[in-house]
N, CA, C and O of each residue as an XYZ file, in Angstrom:
804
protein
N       0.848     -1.204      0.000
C       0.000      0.000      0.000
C       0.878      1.247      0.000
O       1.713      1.439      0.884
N       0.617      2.309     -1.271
C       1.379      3.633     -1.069
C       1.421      4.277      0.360
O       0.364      4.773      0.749
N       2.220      4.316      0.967
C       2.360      5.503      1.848
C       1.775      7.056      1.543
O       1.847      7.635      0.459
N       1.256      7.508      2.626
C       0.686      9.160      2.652
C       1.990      9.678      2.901
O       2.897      9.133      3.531
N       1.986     11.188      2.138
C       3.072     12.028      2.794
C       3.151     12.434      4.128
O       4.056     13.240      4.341
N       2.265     12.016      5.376
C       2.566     12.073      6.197
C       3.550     10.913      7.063
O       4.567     10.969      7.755
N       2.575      9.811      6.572
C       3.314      8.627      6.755
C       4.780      8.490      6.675
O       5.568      7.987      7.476
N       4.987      9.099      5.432
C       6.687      8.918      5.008
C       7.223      9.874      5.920
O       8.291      9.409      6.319
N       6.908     11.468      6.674
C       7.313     12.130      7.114
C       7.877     11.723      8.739
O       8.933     11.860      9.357
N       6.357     11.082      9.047
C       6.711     10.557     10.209
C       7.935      9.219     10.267
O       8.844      9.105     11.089
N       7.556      8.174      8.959
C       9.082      7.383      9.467
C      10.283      7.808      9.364
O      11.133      7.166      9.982
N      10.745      9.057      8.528
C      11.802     10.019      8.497
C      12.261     10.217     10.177
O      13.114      9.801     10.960
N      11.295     10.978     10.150
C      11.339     11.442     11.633
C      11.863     10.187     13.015
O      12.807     10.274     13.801
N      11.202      9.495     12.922
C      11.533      8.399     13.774
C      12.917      7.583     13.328
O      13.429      6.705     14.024
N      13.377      7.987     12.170
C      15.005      7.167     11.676
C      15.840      8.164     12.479
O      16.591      7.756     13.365
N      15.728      9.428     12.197
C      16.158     10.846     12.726
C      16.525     10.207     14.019
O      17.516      9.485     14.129
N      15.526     10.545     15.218
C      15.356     10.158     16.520
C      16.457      8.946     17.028
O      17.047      8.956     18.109
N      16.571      7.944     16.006
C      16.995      6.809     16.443
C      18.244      6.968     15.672
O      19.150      6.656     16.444
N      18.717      7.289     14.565
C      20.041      7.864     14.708
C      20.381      8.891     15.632
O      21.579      8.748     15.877
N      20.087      9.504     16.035
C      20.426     10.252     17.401
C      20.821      9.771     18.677
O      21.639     10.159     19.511
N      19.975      8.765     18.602
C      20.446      7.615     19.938
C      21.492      6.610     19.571
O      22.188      5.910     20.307
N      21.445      6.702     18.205
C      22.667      5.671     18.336
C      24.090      6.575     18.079
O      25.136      6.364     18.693
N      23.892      7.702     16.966
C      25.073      8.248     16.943
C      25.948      8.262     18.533
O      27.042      7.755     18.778
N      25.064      9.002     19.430
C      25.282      9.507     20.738
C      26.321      8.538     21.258
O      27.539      8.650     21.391
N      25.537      7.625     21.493
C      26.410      5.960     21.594
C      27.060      5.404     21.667
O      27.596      4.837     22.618
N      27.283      5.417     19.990
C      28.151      4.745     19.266
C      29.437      5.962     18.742
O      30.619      5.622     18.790
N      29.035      7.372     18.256
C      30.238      7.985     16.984
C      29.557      7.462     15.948
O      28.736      6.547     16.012
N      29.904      8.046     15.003
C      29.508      8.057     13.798
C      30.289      6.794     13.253
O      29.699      5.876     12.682
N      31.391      6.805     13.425
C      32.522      5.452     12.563
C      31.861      4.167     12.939
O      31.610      3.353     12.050
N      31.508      3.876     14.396
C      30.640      2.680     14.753
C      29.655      2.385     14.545
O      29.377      1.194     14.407
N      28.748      3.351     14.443
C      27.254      3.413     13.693
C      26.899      2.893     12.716
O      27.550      2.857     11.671
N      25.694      2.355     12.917
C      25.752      1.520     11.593
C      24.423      2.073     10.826
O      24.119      3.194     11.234
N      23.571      1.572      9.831
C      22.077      1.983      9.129
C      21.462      1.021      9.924
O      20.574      1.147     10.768
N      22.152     -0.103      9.473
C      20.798     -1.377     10.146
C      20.851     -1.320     11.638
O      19.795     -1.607     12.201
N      21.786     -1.032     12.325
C      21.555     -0.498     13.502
C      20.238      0.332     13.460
O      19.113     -0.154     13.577
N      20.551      1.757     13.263
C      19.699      2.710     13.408
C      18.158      2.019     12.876
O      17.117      2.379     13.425
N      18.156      1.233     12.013
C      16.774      1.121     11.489
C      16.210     -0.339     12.463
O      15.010     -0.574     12.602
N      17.100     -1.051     12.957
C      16.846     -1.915     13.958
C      15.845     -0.997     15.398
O      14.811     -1.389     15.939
N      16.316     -0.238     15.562
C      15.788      0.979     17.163
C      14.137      0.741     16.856
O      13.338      0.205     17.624
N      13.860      1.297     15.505
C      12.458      1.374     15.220
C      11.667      0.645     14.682
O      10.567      0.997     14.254
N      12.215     -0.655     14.631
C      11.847     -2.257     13.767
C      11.708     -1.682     12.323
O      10.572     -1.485     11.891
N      12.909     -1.371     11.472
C      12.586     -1.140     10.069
C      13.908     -2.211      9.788
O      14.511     -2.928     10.586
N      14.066     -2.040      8.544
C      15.021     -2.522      7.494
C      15.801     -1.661      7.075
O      15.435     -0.510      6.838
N      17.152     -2.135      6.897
C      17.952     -0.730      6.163
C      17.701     -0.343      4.555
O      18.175      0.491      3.784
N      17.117     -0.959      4.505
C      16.473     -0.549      3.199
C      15.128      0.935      3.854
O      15.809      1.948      4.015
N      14.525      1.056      3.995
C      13.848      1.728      4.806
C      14.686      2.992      5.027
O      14.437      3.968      4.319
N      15.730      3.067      6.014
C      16.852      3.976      5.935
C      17.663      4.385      4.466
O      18.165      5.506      4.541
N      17.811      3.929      3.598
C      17.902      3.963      2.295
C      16.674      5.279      1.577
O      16.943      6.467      1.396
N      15.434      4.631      1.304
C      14.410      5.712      1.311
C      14.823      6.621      1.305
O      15.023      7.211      0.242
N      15.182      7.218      2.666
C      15.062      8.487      2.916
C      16.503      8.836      2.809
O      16.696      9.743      1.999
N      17.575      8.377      3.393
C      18.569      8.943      2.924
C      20.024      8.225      2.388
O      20.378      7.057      2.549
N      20.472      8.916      1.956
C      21.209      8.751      0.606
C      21.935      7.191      1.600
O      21.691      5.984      1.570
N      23.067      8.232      2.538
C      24.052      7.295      3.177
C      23.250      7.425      4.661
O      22.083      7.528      5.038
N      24.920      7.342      5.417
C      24.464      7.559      7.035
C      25.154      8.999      6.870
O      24.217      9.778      7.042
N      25.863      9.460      6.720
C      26.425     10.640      6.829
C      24.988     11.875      6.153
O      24.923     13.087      6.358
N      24.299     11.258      5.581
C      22.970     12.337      4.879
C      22.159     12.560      6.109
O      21.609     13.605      6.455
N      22.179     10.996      6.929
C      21.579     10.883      7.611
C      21.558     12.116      9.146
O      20.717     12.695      9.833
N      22.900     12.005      9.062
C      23.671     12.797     10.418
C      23.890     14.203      9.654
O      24.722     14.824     10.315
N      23.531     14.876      8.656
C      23.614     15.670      8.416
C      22.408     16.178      8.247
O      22.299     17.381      8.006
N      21.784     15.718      8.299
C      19.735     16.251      8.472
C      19.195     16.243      9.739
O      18.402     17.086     10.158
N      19.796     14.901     10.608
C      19.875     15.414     12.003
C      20.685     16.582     12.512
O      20.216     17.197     13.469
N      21.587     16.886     12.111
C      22.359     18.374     12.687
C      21.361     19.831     12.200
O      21.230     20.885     12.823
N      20.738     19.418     10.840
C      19.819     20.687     10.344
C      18.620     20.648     11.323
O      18.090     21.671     11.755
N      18.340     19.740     11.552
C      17.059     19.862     11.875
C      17.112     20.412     13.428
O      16.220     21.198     13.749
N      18.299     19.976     14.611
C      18.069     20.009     15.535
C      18.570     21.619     15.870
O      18.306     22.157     16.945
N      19.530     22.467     14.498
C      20.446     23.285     15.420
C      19.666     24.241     14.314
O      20.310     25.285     14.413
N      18.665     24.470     13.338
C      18.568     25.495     12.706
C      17.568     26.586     13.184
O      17.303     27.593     12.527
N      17.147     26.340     14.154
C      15.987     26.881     14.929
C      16.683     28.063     15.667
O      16.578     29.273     15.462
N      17.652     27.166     16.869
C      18.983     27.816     17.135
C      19.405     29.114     16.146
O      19.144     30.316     16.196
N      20.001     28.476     15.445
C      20.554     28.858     14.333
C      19.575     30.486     13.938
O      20.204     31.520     14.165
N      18.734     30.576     13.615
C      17.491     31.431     13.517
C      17.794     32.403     14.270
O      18.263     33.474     13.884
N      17.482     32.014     15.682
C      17.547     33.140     17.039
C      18.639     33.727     17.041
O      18.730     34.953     17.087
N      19.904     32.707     16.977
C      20.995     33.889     16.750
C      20.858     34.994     15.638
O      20.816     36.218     15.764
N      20.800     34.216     14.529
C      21.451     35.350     13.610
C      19.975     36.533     13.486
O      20.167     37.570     12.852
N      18.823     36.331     14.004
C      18.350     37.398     14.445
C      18.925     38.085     15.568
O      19.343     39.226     15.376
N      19.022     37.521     16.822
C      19.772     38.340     17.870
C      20.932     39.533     17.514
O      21.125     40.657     17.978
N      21.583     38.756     16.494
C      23.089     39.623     16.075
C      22.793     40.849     15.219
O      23.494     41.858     15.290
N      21.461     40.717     14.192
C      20.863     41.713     13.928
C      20.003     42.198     14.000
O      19.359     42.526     13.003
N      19.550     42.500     15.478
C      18.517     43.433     16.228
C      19.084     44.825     16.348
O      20.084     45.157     16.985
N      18.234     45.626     15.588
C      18.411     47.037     15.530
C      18.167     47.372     16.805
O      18.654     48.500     16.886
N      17.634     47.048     18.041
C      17.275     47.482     18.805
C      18.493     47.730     19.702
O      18.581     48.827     20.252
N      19.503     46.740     19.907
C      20.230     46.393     20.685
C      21.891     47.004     20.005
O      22.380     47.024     18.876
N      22.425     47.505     21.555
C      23.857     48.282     21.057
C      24.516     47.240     20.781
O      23.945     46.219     21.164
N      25.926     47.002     20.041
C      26.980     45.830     19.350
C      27.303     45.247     20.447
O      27.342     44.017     20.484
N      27.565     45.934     21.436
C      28.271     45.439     22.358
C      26.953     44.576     23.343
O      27.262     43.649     24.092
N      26.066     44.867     23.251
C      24.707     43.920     24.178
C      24.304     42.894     23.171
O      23.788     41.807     23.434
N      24.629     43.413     21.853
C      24.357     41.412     20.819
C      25.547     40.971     21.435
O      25.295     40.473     22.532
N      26.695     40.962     21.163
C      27.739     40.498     21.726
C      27.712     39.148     22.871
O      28.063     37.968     22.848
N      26.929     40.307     24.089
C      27.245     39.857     25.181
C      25.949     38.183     24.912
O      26.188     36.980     24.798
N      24.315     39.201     24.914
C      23.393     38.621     24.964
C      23.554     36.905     23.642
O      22.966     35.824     23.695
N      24.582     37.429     22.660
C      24.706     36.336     21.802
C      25.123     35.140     22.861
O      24.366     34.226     23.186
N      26.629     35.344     23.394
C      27.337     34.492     24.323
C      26.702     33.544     25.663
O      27.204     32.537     26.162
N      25.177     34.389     26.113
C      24.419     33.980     26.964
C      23.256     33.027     26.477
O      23.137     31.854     26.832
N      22.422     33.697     25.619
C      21.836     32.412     24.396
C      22.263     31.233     24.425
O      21.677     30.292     24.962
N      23.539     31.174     23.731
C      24.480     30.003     23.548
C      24.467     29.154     25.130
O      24.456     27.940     25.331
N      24.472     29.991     25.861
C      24.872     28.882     27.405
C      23.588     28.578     27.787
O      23.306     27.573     28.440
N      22.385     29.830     27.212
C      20.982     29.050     27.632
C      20.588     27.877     27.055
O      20.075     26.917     27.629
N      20.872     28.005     25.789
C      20.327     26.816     24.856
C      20.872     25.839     25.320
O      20.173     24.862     25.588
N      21.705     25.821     25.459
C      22.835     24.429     26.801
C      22.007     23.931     27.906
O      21.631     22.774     28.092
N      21.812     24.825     28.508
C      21.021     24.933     29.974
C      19.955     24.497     29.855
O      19.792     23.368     30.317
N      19.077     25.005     29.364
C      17.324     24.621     29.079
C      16.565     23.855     27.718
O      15.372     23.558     27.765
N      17.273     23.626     26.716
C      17.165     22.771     25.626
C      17.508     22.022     25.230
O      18.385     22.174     24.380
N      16.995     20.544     25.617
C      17.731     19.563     25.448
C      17.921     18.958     23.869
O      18.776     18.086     23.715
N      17.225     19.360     22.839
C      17.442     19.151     21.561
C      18.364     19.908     21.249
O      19.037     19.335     20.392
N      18.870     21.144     21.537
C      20.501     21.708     20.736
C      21.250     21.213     21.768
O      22.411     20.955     21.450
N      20.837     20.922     23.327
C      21.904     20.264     23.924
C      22.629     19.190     23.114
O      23.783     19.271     22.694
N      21.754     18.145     22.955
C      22.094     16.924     22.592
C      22.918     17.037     20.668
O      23.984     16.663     20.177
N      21.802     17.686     20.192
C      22.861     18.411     18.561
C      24.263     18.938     19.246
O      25.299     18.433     18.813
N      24.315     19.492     19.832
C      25.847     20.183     19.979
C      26.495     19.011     20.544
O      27.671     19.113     20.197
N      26.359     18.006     21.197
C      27.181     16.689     21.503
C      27.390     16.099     20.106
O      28.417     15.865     19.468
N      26.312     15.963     19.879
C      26.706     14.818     18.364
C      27.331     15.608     18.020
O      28.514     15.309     18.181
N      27.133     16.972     17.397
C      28.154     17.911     16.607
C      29.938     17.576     16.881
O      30.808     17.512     16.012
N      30.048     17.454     17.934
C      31.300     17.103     18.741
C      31.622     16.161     18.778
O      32.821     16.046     18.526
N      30.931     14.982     19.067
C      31.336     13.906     19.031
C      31.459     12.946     17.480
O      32.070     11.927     17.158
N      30.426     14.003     16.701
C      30.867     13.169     14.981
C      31.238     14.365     14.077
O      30.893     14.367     12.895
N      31.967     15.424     14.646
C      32.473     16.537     13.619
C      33.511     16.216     12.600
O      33.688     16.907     11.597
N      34.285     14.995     12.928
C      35.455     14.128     11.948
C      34.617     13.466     10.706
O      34.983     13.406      9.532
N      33.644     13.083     11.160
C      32.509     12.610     10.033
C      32.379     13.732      8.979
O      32.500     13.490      7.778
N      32.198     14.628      9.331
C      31.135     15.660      8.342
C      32.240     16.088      7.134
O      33.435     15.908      7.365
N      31.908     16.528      6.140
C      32.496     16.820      4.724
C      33.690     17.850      5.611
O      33.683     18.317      6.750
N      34.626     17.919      4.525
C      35.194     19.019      4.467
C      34.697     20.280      4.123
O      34.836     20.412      2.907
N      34.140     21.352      4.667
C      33.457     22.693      3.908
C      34.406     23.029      2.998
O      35.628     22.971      3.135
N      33.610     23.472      1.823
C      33.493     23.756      0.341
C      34.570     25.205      0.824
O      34.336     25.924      1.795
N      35.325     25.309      0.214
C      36.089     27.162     -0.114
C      36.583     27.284      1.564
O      37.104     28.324      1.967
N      36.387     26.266      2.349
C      36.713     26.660      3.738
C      35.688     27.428      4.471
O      35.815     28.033      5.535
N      34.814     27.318      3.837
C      32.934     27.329      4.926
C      32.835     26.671      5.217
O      32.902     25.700      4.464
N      32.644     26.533      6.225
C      31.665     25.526      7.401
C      30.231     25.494      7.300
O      29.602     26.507      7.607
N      29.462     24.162      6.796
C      28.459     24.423      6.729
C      27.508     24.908      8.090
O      26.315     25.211      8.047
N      28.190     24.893      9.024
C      27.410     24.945     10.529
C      27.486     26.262     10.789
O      26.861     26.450     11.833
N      28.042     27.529     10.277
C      27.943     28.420     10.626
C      29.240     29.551     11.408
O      29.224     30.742     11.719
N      30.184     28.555     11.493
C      31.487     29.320     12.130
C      31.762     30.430     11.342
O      31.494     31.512     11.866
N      32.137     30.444     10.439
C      32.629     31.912      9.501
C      31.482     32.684      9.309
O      31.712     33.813      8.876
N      30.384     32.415      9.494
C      29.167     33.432      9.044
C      29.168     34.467     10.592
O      29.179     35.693     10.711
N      29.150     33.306     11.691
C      29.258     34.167     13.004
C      30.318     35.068     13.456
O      30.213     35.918     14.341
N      31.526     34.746     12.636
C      32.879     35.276     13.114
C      32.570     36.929     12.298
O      32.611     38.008     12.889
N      32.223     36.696     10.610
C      32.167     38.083      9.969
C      30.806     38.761     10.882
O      31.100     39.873     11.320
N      30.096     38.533     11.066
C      28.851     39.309     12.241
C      30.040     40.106     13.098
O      30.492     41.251     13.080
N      30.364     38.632     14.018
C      30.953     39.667     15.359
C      32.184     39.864     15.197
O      32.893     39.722     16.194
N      32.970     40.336     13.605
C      33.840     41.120     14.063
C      33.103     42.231     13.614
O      33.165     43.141     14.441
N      32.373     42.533     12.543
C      31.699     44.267     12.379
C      30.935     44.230     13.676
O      31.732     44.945     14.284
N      30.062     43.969     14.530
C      29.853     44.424     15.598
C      30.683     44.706     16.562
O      30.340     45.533     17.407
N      32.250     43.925     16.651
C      33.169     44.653     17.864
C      33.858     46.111     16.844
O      34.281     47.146     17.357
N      33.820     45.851     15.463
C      34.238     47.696     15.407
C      33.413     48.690     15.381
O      33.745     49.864     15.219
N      31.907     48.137     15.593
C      31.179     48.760     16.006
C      30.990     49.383     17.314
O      30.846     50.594     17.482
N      30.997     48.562     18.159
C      31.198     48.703     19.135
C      32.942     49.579     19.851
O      32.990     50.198     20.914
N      33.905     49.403     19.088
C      34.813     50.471     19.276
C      34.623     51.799     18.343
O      35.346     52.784     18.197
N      33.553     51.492     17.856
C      33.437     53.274     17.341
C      32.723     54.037     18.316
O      32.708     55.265     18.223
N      31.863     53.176     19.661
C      30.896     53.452     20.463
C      32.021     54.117     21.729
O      31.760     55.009     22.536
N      33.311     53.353     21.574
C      34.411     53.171     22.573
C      33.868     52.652     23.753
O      34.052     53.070     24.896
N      33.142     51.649     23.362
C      32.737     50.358     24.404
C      33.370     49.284     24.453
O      32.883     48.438     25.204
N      34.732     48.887     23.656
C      35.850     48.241     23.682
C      36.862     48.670     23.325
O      36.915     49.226     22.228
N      38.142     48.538     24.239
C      39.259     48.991     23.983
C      39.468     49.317     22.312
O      38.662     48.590     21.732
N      39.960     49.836     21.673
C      40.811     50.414     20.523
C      41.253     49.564     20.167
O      40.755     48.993     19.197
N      42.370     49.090     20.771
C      43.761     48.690     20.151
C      43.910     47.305     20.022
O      44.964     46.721     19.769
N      42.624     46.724     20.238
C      42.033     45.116     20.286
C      41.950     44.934     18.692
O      41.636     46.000     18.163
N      42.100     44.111     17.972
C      41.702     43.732     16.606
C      40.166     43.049     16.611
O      39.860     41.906     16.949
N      39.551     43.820     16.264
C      38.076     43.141     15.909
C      37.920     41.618     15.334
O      37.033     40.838     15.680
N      38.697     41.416     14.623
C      38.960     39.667     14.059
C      39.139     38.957     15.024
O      38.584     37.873     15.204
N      40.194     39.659     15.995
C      41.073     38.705     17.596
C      39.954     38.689     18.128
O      39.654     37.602     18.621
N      38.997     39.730     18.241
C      38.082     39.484     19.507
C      37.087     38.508     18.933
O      36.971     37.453     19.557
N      36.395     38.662     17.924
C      34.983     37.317     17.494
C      35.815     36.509     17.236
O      35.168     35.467     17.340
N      37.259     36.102     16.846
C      37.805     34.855     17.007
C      37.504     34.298     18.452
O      36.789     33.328     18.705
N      38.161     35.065     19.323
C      38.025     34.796     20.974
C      36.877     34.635     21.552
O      36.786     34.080     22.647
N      35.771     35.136     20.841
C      34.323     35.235     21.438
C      34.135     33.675     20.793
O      33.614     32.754     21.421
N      34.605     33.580     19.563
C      34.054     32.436     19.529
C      34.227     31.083     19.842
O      33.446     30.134     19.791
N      35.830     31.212     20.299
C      36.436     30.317     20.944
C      35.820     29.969     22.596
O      35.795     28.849     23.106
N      35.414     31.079     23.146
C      35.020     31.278     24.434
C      33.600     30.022     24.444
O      33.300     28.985     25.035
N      33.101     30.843     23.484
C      31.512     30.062     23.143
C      31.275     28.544     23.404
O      30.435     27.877     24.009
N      32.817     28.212     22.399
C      32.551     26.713     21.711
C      33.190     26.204     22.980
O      32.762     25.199     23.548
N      34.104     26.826     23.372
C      34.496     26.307     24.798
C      34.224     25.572     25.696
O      34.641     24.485     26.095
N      32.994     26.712     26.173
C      32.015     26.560     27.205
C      30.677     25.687     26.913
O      29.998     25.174     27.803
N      30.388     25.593     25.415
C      29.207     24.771     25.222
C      29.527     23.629     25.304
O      28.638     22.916     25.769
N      30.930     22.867     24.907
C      31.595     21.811     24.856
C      31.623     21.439     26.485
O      31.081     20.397     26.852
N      32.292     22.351     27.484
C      31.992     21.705     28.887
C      30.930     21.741     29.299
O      30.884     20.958     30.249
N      29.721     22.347     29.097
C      28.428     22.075     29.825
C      27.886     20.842     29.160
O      27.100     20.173     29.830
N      28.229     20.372     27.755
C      27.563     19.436     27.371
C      28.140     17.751     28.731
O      27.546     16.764     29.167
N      29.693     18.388     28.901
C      30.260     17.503     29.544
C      29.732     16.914     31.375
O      29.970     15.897     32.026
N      28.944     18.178     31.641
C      29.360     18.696     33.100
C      27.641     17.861     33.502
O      27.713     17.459     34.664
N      26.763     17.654     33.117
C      25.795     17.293     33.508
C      24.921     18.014     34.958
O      24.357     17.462     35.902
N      25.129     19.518     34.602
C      24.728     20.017     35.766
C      22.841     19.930     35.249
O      22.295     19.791     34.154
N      22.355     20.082     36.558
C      20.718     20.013     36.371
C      20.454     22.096     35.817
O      21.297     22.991     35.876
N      19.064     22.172     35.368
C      18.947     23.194     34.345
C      19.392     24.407     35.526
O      20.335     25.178     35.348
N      18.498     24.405     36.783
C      19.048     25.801     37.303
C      20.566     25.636     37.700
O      20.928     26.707     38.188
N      21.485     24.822     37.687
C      22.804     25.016     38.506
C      23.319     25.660     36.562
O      23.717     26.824     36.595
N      23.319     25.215     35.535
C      23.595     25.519     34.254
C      23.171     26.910     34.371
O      24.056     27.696     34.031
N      21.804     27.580     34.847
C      21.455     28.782     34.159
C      22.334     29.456     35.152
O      23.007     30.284     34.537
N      22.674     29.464     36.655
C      23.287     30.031     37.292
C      24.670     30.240     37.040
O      25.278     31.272     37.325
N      25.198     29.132     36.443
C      27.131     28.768     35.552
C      26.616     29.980     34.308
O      27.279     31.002     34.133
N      25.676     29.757     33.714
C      25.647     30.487     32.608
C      25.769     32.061     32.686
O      26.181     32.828     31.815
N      25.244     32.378     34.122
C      25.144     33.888     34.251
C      26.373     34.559     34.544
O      26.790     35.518     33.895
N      27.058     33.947     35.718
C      28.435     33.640     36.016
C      29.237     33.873     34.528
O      29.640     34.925     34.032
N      29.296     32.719     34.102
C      30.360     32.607     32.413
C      30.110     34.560     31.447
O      30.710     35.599     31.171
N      29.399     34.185     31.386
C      28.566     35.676     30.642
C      29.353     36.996     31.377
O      29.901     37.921     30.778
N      29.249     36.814     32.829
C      29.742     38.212     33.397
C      31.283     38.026     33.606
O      31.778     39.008     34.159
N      32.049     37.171     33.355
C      33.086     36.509     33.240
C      33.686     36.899     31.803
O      34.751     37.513     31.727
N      33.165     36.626     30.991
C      33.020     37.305     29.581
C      33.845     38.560     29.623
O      35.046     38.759     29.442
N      32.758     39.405     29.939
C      32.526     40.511     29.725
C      33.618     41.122     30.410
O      34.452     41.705     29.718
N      33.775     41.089     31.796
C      35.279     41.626     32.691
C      36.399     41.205     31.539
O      37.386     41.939     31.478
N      36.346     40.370     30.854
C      37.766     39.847     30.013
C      37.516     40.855     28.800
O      38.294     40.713     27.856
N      36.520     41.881     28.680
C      37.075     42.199     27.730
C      37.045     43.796     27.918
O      36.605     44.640     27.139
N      37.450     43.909     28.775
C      37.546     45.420     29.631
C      39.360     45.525     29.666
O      39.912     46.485     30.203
């Protein structure tokens, strides 16, 4: 019997889910299809369907779980409302909330980490995940922000969203590690943030 397009949407969805549990797991190198399609009583044929390899696979799970994410920032970074130096900060705090209180980019930013050797090489030296798109943002917002003389001068705007972003990936990498419960995270998070900020005074 043909499948409805919902039908097909939903067993997508449920391969998704269960590569997620196994990536987590396993890594990507150990992972297998018929694994993953074993979780939900399918066939790897079934996993086939929908995607190409396993790596299509783990790469539709990374879209799906971090583009939402993904969204809020790069609105946050361009809110007219807000001075360079408060996207800045408020970007860096986001990042530790989404840690803290969301366990779907929690868990994307582990796999991200734990199967980033998997993923293609980016094309021209883009990253499809977004590193160079965030770095050109926040370096025109830190010379923005030194035209405000809300950061030192003599800082290189490149050095600093390099550093901001190093700070970021840092810290999202140990909270994924640290298994604190959500309020001891939002309290680390407020902490980290004002921690931040003294470092760049």
């Amino acid at each position: 019997m043909k499948r409805t397009k919902s039908e097909a949407e939903e067993t997508r969805q449920r391969l998704l889910e269960a590569g997620m549990q196994v990536f987590l797991e396993r890594g990507f190198d150990k992972a297998s299809l018929e694994e993953i399609a074993q979780q939900v009583d399918m066939t790897r044929g079934a996993v086939y369907w929908h995607f190409k390899d396993k790596q299509a696979l783990l790469e539709a799970l990374l879209e799906q779980k971090l583009q939402p994410a993904r969204q809020q920032l790069e609105g946050l970074l361009r809110d007219p409302e807000l001075r360079p130096l408060q996207k800045i900060t408020t970007f860096v705090r986001l990042q530790l909330q989404l840690m803290a209180e969301n366990e779907a980019y929690r868990n994307a930013q582990l796999l991200l980490q734990r199967c980033w050797m998997a993923l293609p090489a980016p094309a021209e030296g883009r990253s499809p995940w977004g590193e160079e798109h965030y770095l050109l943002l926040l370096e025109e917002l830190y010379w923005q922000a030194q035209s405000e003389r809300a950061v030192a001068a003599h800082l290189s705007p490149l050095h600093l969203a390099t550093y901001t972003l190093g700070v970021v990936n840092g810290l999202v990498q140990q909270f994924g590690q640290l298994g604190l419960s959500r309020a001891e995270a939002r309290r680390m998070a407020e902490q980290l943030v004002y921690l931040f900020m003294r470092s760049l005074q």
